GROMACS .gro file of C-alpha atoms in nm:
model
  283
    1MET     CA    1  -3.125  -3.060  -0.794
    2LYS     CA    2  -2.997  -2.865  -0.493
    3THR     CA    3  -2.766  -3.059  -0.264
    4GLU     CA    4  -2.762  -2.937   0.096
    5PHE     CA    5  -2.470  -2.973   0.335
    6GLU     CA    6  -2.589  -3.129   0.662
    7VAL     CA    7  -2.402  -3.053   0.983
    8ILE     CA    8  -2.409  -3.349   1.222
    9ARG     CA    9  -2.321  -3.360   1.589
   10PRO     CA   10  -2.272  -3.684   1.790
   11ASP     CA   11  -2.525  -3.774   2.058
   12GLU     CA   12  -2.455  -3.648   2.410
   13GLY     CA   13  -2.187  -3.867   2.569
   14SER     CA   14  -2.125  -4.057   2.245
   15SER     CA   15  -1.875  -4.054   1.958
   16PHE     CA   16  -2.147  -4.109   1.696
   17ARG     CA   17  -2.511  -4.026   1.629
   18ILE     CA   18  -2.805  -4.265   1.611
   19LEU     CA   19  -3.154  -4.168   1.494
   20HIS     CA   20  -3.469  -4.376   1.526
   21ASN     CA   21  -3.744  -4.237   1.304
   22VAL     CA   22  -4.102  -4.363   1.292
   23VAL     CA   23  -4.290  -4.126   1.064
   24LEU     CA   24  -4.567  -4.099   0.811
   25PRO     CA   25  -4.413  -4.126   0.461
   26GLU     CA   26  -4.575  -3.803   0.344
   27LEU     CA   27  -4.405  -3.613   0.627
   28PHE     CA   28  -4.060  -3.755   0.562
   29ARG     CA   29  -3.765  -3.524   0.483
   30TRP     CA   30  -3.621  -3.647   0.152
   31GLN     CA   31  -3.401  -3.354   0.039
   32PHE     CA   32  -3.078  -3.443  -0.140
   33HIS     CA   33  -2.794  -3.374   0.105
   34TYR     CA   34  -2.440  -3.473   0.201
   35HIS     CA   35  -2.214  -3.471   0.507
   36PRO     CA   36  -1.858  -3.579   0.598
   37GLU     CA   37  -1.979  -3.867   0.819
   38TYR     CA   38  -2.029  -4.230   0.715
   39GLU     CA   39  -2.390  -4.343   0.744
   40ILE     CA   40  -2.578  -4.668   0.796
   41VAL     CA   41  -2.941  -4.644   0.681
   42CYS     CA   42  -3.172  -4.926   0.789
   43VAL     CA   43  -3.538  -4.921   0.680
   44PHE     CA   44  -3.726  -5.194   0.864
   45ASN     CA   45  -4.024  -5.266   0.641
   46GLY     CA   46  -4.210  -5.153   0.334
   47SER     CA   47  -4.092  -5.023   0.000
   48GLY     CA   48  -3.957  -4.687  -0.113
   49ARG     CA   49  -3.696  -4.512  -0.323
   50ARG     CA   50  -3.323  -4.489  -0.257
   51HIS     CA   51  -3.117  -4.215  -0.420
   52VAL     CA   52  -2.744  -4.246  -0.350
   53GLY     CA   53  -2.499  -4.054  -0.568
   54MET     CA   54  -2.604  -4.116  -0.927
   55HIS     CA   55  -2.790  -4.434  -0.834
   56LEU     CA   56  -3.169  -4.425  -0.826
   57SER     CA   57  -3.375  -4.738  -0.754
   58HIS     CA   58  -3.658  -4.881  -0.544
   59TYR     CA   59  -3.626  -5.119  -0.250
   60GLU     CA   60  -3.872  -5.377  -0.121
   61ASP     CA   61  -3.917  -5.524   0.228
   62GLY     CA   62  -3.697  -5.262   0.392
   63ASP     CA   63  -3.342  -5.164   0.309
   64LEU     CA   64  -2.989  -5.162   0.453
   65VAL     CA   65  -2.724  -4.934   0.299
   66PHE     CA   66  -2.381  -4.804   0.406
   67ILE     CA   67  -2.294  -4.465   0.259
   68GLY     CA   68  -1.952  -4.300   0.257
   69PRO     CA   69  -1.859  -3.941   0.348
   70ASN     CA   70  -1.979  -3.658   0.123
   71VAL     CA   71  -2.176  -3.895  -0.100
   72PRO     CA   72  -2.498  -3.705  -0.181
   73HIS     CA   73  -2.815  -3.897  -0.098
   74SER     CA   74  -3.179  -3.838  -0.015
   75GLY     CA   75  -3.395  -3.964   0.270
   76PHE     CA   76  -3.511  -4.321   0.203
   77GLY     CA   77  -3.867  -4.230   0.299
   78GLN     CA   78  -3.932  -4.078  -0.041
   79GLU     CA   79  -4.216  -4.264  -0.217
   80ALA     CA   80  -4.235  -4.500   0.083
   81VAL     CA   81  -4.536  -4.729   0.102
   82GLY     CA   82  -4.660  -4.825   0.447
   83PRO     CA   83  -4.541  -4.697   0.789
   84HIS     CA   84  -4.180  -4.580   0.764
   85GLU     CA   85  -3.948  -4.687   1.044
   86GLU     CA   86  -3.574  -4.650   1.015
   87ILE     CA   87  -3.255  -4.635   1.217
   88VAL     CA   88  -2.975  -4.412   1.090
   89VAL     CA   89  -2.623  -4.427   1.237
   90GLN     CA   90  -2.379  -4.148   1.150
   91LEU     CA   91  -2.011  -4.182   1.241
   92LYS     CA   92  -1.672  -4.041   1.157
   93GLU     CA   93  -1.375  -4.239   1.029
   94ASN     CA   94  -1.187  -4.180   1.355
   95LEU     CA   95  -1.460  -4.347   1.561
   96LEU     CA   96  -1.201  -4.511   1.789
   97GLY     CA   97  -0.912  -4.272   1.729
   98GLU     CA   98  -0.708  -4.133   1.441
   99HIS     CA   99  -0.548  -4.470   1.357
  100PHE     CA  100  -0.863  -4.679   1.407
  101LEU     CA  101  -0.864  -4.817   1.052
  102GLU     CA  102  -0.490  -4.890   1.055
  103MET     CA  103  -0.526  -5.151   1.329
  104PRO     CA  104  -0.474  -5.503   1.186
  105GLU     CA  105  -0.803  -5.615   1.339
  106MET     CA  106  -0.983  -5.351   1.130
  107LYS     CA  107  -0.857  -5.470   0.791
  108ALA     CA  108  -1.202  -5.580   0.672
  109VAL     CA  109  -1.373  -5.270   0.813
  110LYS     CA  110  -1.118  -5.049   0.637
  111ARG     CA  111  -1.212  -5.214   0.310
  112LEU     CA  112  -1.581  -5.159   0.388
  113PHE     CA  113  -1.514  -4.789   0.445
  114GLU     CA  114  -1.333  -4.772   0.110
  115ARG     CA  115  -1.625  -4.939  -0.069
  116SER     CA  116  -1.875  -4.706   0.102
  117HIS     CA  117  -1.777  -4.425  -0.138
  118PHE     CA  118  -1.979  -4.616  -0.396
  119GLY     CA  119  -2.270  -4.684  -0.158
  120VAL     CA  120  -2.304  -5.046  -0.038
  121CYS     CA  121  -2.642  -5.222  -0.029
  122PHE     CA  122  -2.695  -5.537   0.181
  123HIS     CA  123  -2.949  -5.814   0.130
  124GLY     CA  124  -3.041  -6.167   0.233
  125ASP     CA  125  -2.977  -6.296   0.583
  126THR     CA  126  -2.730  -6.015   0.649
  127LYS     CA  127  -3.001  -5.752   0.608
  128VAL     CA  128  -3.235  -5.941   0.843
  129TYR     CA  129  -2.966  -6.003   1.105
  130VAL     CA  130  -2.822  -5.649   1.107
  131LYS     CA  131  -3.173  -5.504   1.138
  132GLN     CA  132  -3.207  -5.696   1.465
  133ARG     CA  133  -2.864  -5.582   1.588
  134LEU     CA  134  -2.941  -5.217   1.509
  135LYS     CA  135  -3.270  -5.238   1.701
  136LYS     CA  136  -3.075  -5.378   1.997
  137LEU     CA  137  -2.832  -5.085   1.968
  138LEU     CA  138  -3.102  -4.839   2.078
  139GLY     CA  139  -3.133  -4.977   2.429
  140LEU     CA  140  -2.765  -5.016   2.515
  141PRO     CA  141  -2.559  -4.789   2.746
  142PRO     CA  142  -2.283  -4.583   2.578
  143PHE     CA  143  -1.987  -4.824   2.604
  144GLU     CA  144  -2.184  -5.133   2.500
  145ARG     CA  145  -2.343  -4.931   2.219
  146LEU     CA  146  -2.000  -4.842   2.081
  147MET     CA  147  -1.880  -5.203   2.098
  148GLU     CA  148  -2.200  -5.324   1.931
  149LEU     CA  149  -2.153  -5.073   1.649
  150VAL     CA  150  -1.801  -5.206   1.588
  151ASN     CA  151  -1.946  -5.559   1.575
  152ILE     CA  152  -2.208  -5.446   1.323
  153LEU     CA  153  -1.939  -5.287   1.105
  154GLN     CA  154  -1.745  -5.614   1.112
  155ILE     CA  155  -2.056  -5.807   1.004
  156LEU     CA  156  -2.112  -5.566   0.713
  157ALA     CA  157  -1.743  -5.583   0.624
  158THR     CA  158  -1.724  -5.963   0.601
  159THR     CA  159  -2.054  -6.060   0.438
  160SER     CA  160  -2.082  -6.163   0.075
  161GLU     CA  161  -2.445  -6.047   0.064
  162SER     CA  162  -2.373  -5.697  -0.063
  163SER     CA  163  -2.354  -5.496  -0.385
  164LEU     CA  164  -2.230  -5.153  -0.491
  165LEU     CA  165  -2.484  -4.890  -0.591
  166ASN     CA  166  -2.251  -4.649  -0.776
  167THR     CA  167  -1.984  -4.831  -0.973
  168GLU     CA  168  -1.840  -4.494  -1.083
  169GLY     CA  169  -1.846  -4.338  -0.737
  170ILE     CA  170  -1.942  -3.977  -0.660
  171LYS     CA  171  -1.875  -3.751  -0.364
  172LEU     CA  172  -1.855  -3.381  -0.287
  173GLU     CA  173  -1.560  -3.216  -0.120
  174VAL     CA  174  -1.582  -3.004   0.197
  175SER     CA  175  -1.261  -2.857   0.335
  176PRO     CA  176  -1.174  -2.899   0.705
  177LYS     CA  177  -1.194  -2.518   0.737
  178ASP     CA  178  -1.551  -2.512   0.603
  179GLU     CA  179  -1.653  -2.809   0.819
  180LEU     CA  180  -1.519  -2.632   1.130
  181ARG     CA  181  -1.696  -2.309   1.039
  182LEU     CA  182  -2.028  -2.482   0.969
  183ASN     CA  183  -2.007  -2.668   1.299
  184LYS     CA  184  -1.961  -2.335   1.479
  185ILE     CA  185  -2.273  -2.203   1.306
  186LEU     CA  186  -2.481  -2.507   1.402
  187LYS     CA  187  -2.359  -2.493   1.762
  188TYR     CA  188  -2.465  -2.128   1.780
  189VAL     CA  189  -2.811  -2.208   1.639
  190GLU     CA  190  -2.854  -2.503   1.878
  191GLU     CA  191  -2.774  -2.281   2.177
  192ASN     CA  192  -2.971  -1.974   2.067
  193TYR     CA  193  -3.269  -2.084   1.855
  194GLN     CA  194  -3.517  -2.017   2.137
  195LYS     CA  195  -3.445  -1.642   2.126
  196PRO     CA  196  -3.402  -1.388   1.843
  197ILE     CA  197  -3.088  -1.472   1.645
  198ASP     CA  198  -2.832  -1.190   1.619
  199ILE     CA  199  -2.698  -1.207   1.263
  200GLN     CA  200  -2.412  -0.971   1.355
  201GLU     CA  201  -2.303  -1.201   1.636
  202ILE     CA  202  -2.309  -1.518   1.427
  203ALA     CA  203  -2.118  -1.342   1.149
  204SER     CA  204  -1.848  -1.230   1.393
  205ILE     CA  205  -1.812  -1.584   1.529
  206THR     CA  206  -1.723  -1.700   1.176
  207HIS     CA  207  -1.494  -1.395   1.123
  208LEU     CA  208  -1.705  -1.263   0.836
  209THR     CA  209  -1.900  -0.947   0.771
  210VAL     CA  210  -2.280  -0.987   0.765
  211PRO     CA  211  -2.303  -0.972   0.380
  212SER     CA  212  -2.010  -1.215   0.346
  213PHE     CA  213  -2.162  -1.450   0.602
  214CYS     CA  214  -2.500  -1.454   0.424
  215HIS     CA  215  -2.333  -1.521   0.089
  216TYR     CA  216  -2.109  -1.793   0.235
  217PHE     CA  217  -2.394  -1.971   0.412
  218LYS     CA  218  -2.616  -1.971   0.103
  219LYS     CA  219  -2.327  -2.100  -0.110
  220MET     CA  220  -2.245  -2.385   0.130
  221MET     CA  221  -2.596  -2.488   0.235
  222ASN     CA  222  -2.808  -2.395  -0.068
  223ILE     CA  223  -3.047  -2.221   0.172
  224THR     CA  224  -3.051  -1.879   0.339
  225PHE     CA  225  -2.951  -1.856   0.705
  226THR     CA  226  -3.299  -1.732   0.797
  227ASP     CA  227  -3.461  -2.031   0.626
  228PHE     CA  228  -3.213  -2.263   0.798
  229VAL     CA  229  -3.300  -2.123   1.143
  230ASN     CA  230  -3.672  -2.149   1.069
  231ARG     CA  231  -3.629  -2.510   0.952
  232TYR     CA  232  -3.434  -2.591   1.271
  233ARG     CA  233  -3.710  -2.435   1.483
  234VAL     CA  234  -3.981  -2.624   1.293
  235ASN     CA  235  -3.795  -2.952   1.352
  236GLN     CA  236  -3.780  -2.873   1.725
  237ALA     CA  237  -4.152  -2.801   1.718
  238CYS     CA  238  -4.221  -3.136   1.548
  239ARG     CA  239  -4.048  -3.312   1.834
  240LEU     CA  240  -4.253  -3.118   2.091
  241LEU     CA  241  -4.582  -3.183   1.910
  242SER     CA  242  -4.563  -3.545   2.025
  243THR     CA  243  -4.593  -3.419   2.384
  244GLY     CA  244  -4.897  -3.279   2.565
  245LYS     CA  245  -4.779  -2.917   2.549
  246SER     CA  246  -5.009  -2.660   2.392
  247ILE     CA  247  -4.935  -2.540   2.038
  248THR     CA  248  -4.893  -2.185   2.168
  249ASP     CA  249  -4.630  -2.295   2.421
  250ILE     CA  250  -4.455  -2.509   2.159
  251GLY     CA  251  -4.433  -2.212   1.923
  252TYR     CA  252  -4.267  -1.992   2.184
  253GLU     CA  253  -4.042  -2.273   2.311
  254SER     CA  254  -3.924  -2.336   1.954
  255GLY     CA  255  -3.817  -1.975   1.913
  256PHE     CA  256  -4.110  -1.821   1.726
  257GLY     CA  257  -4.212  -1.476   1.848
  258ASN     CA  258  -4.585  -1.520   1.800
  259VAL     CA  259  -4.835  -1.795   1.723
  260ALA     CA  260  -4.946  -1.658   1.384
  261TYR     CA  261  -4.587  -1.653   1.257
  262PHE     CA  262  -4.524  -2.002   1.398
  263ASN     CA  263  -4.829  -2.141   1.215
  264ARG     CA  264  -4.732  -1.969   0.889
  265VAL     CA  265  -4.370  -2.090   0.890
  266PHE     CA  266  -4.462  -2.441   1.005
  267LYS     CA  267  -4.717  -2.481   0.726
  268ALA     CA  268  -4.470  -2.351   0.467
  269HIS     CA  269  -4.220  -2.621   0.568
  270LYS     CA  270  -4.454  -2.913   0.646
  271GLN     CA  271  -4.750  -2.835   0.416
  272GLN     CA  272  -4.983  -2.862   0.713
  273SER     CA  273  -5.051  -2.668   1.031
  274PRO     CA  274  -4.906  -2.771   1.370
  275SER     CA  275  -5.247  -2.898   1.481
  276GLU     CA  276  -5.286  -3.106   1.161
  277TYR     CA  277  -4.935  -3.245   1.212
  278ARG     CA  278  -5.021  -3.343   1.570
  279LYS     CA  279  -5.341  -3.518   1.459
  280ALA     CA  280  -5.144  -3.715   1.197
  281LEU     CA  281  -4.898  -3.830   1.464
  282GLN     CA  282  -5.183  -3.958   1.679
  283LYS     CA  283  -5.344  -4.174   1.410
   0.00000   0.00000   0.00000
């Protein structure tokens, strides 16, 4: 199975990233991937499959898992039954500074972070309570959101209602040099996806020749750079399809040069046309 490296950027004005997904299970992205951030995955209802490291199992009545850095995992929407709603929080170890985990008050959280390399699953009252706290997180201003996240980490760190998913542990290594380079690439794509991408320019930013850049990117991401850019543009289009904009305008705004190409690439990635995707969102 291919394991993709995912480059993650914090939300604007925040030190971490929070995603709130409400999607149809059949449209969910489930590819096996990894990243250097820690991740809380909270599925609110329904059943589905979790795949964390070497652990593969099904969950019922939602799920709550804390995953460590570079632990490969897939989206929890795979094989989901019923509407799939989840909150995902992605954060770095230095959330509150380089010595965050060395503070005496963070002793329990430090232990939680250590256990996360195995994947930690929560159940019982803890799962119910933290689901409510994560929902509250969405509506808070930046400072209160950060403080609430620390409180949630403390709750997860001190509960007895948890179990490890991978007793052996498994993670993939990404060097700081590669992480920095991949972040430069993502930043370039984020800032330029709406216009034709200059492969020579992106290669020079990473101090590589074009052939070396293409080989490096495919090796690190298990996908060609062209496919990565198209996938990024398709994801932007999916976001815009929930608005009232026309499909033609969405195609151009997402960086596709013409409508026919937009429809072809979108269908290749989502197994349905943009108009079919929009209709599914409106059901």
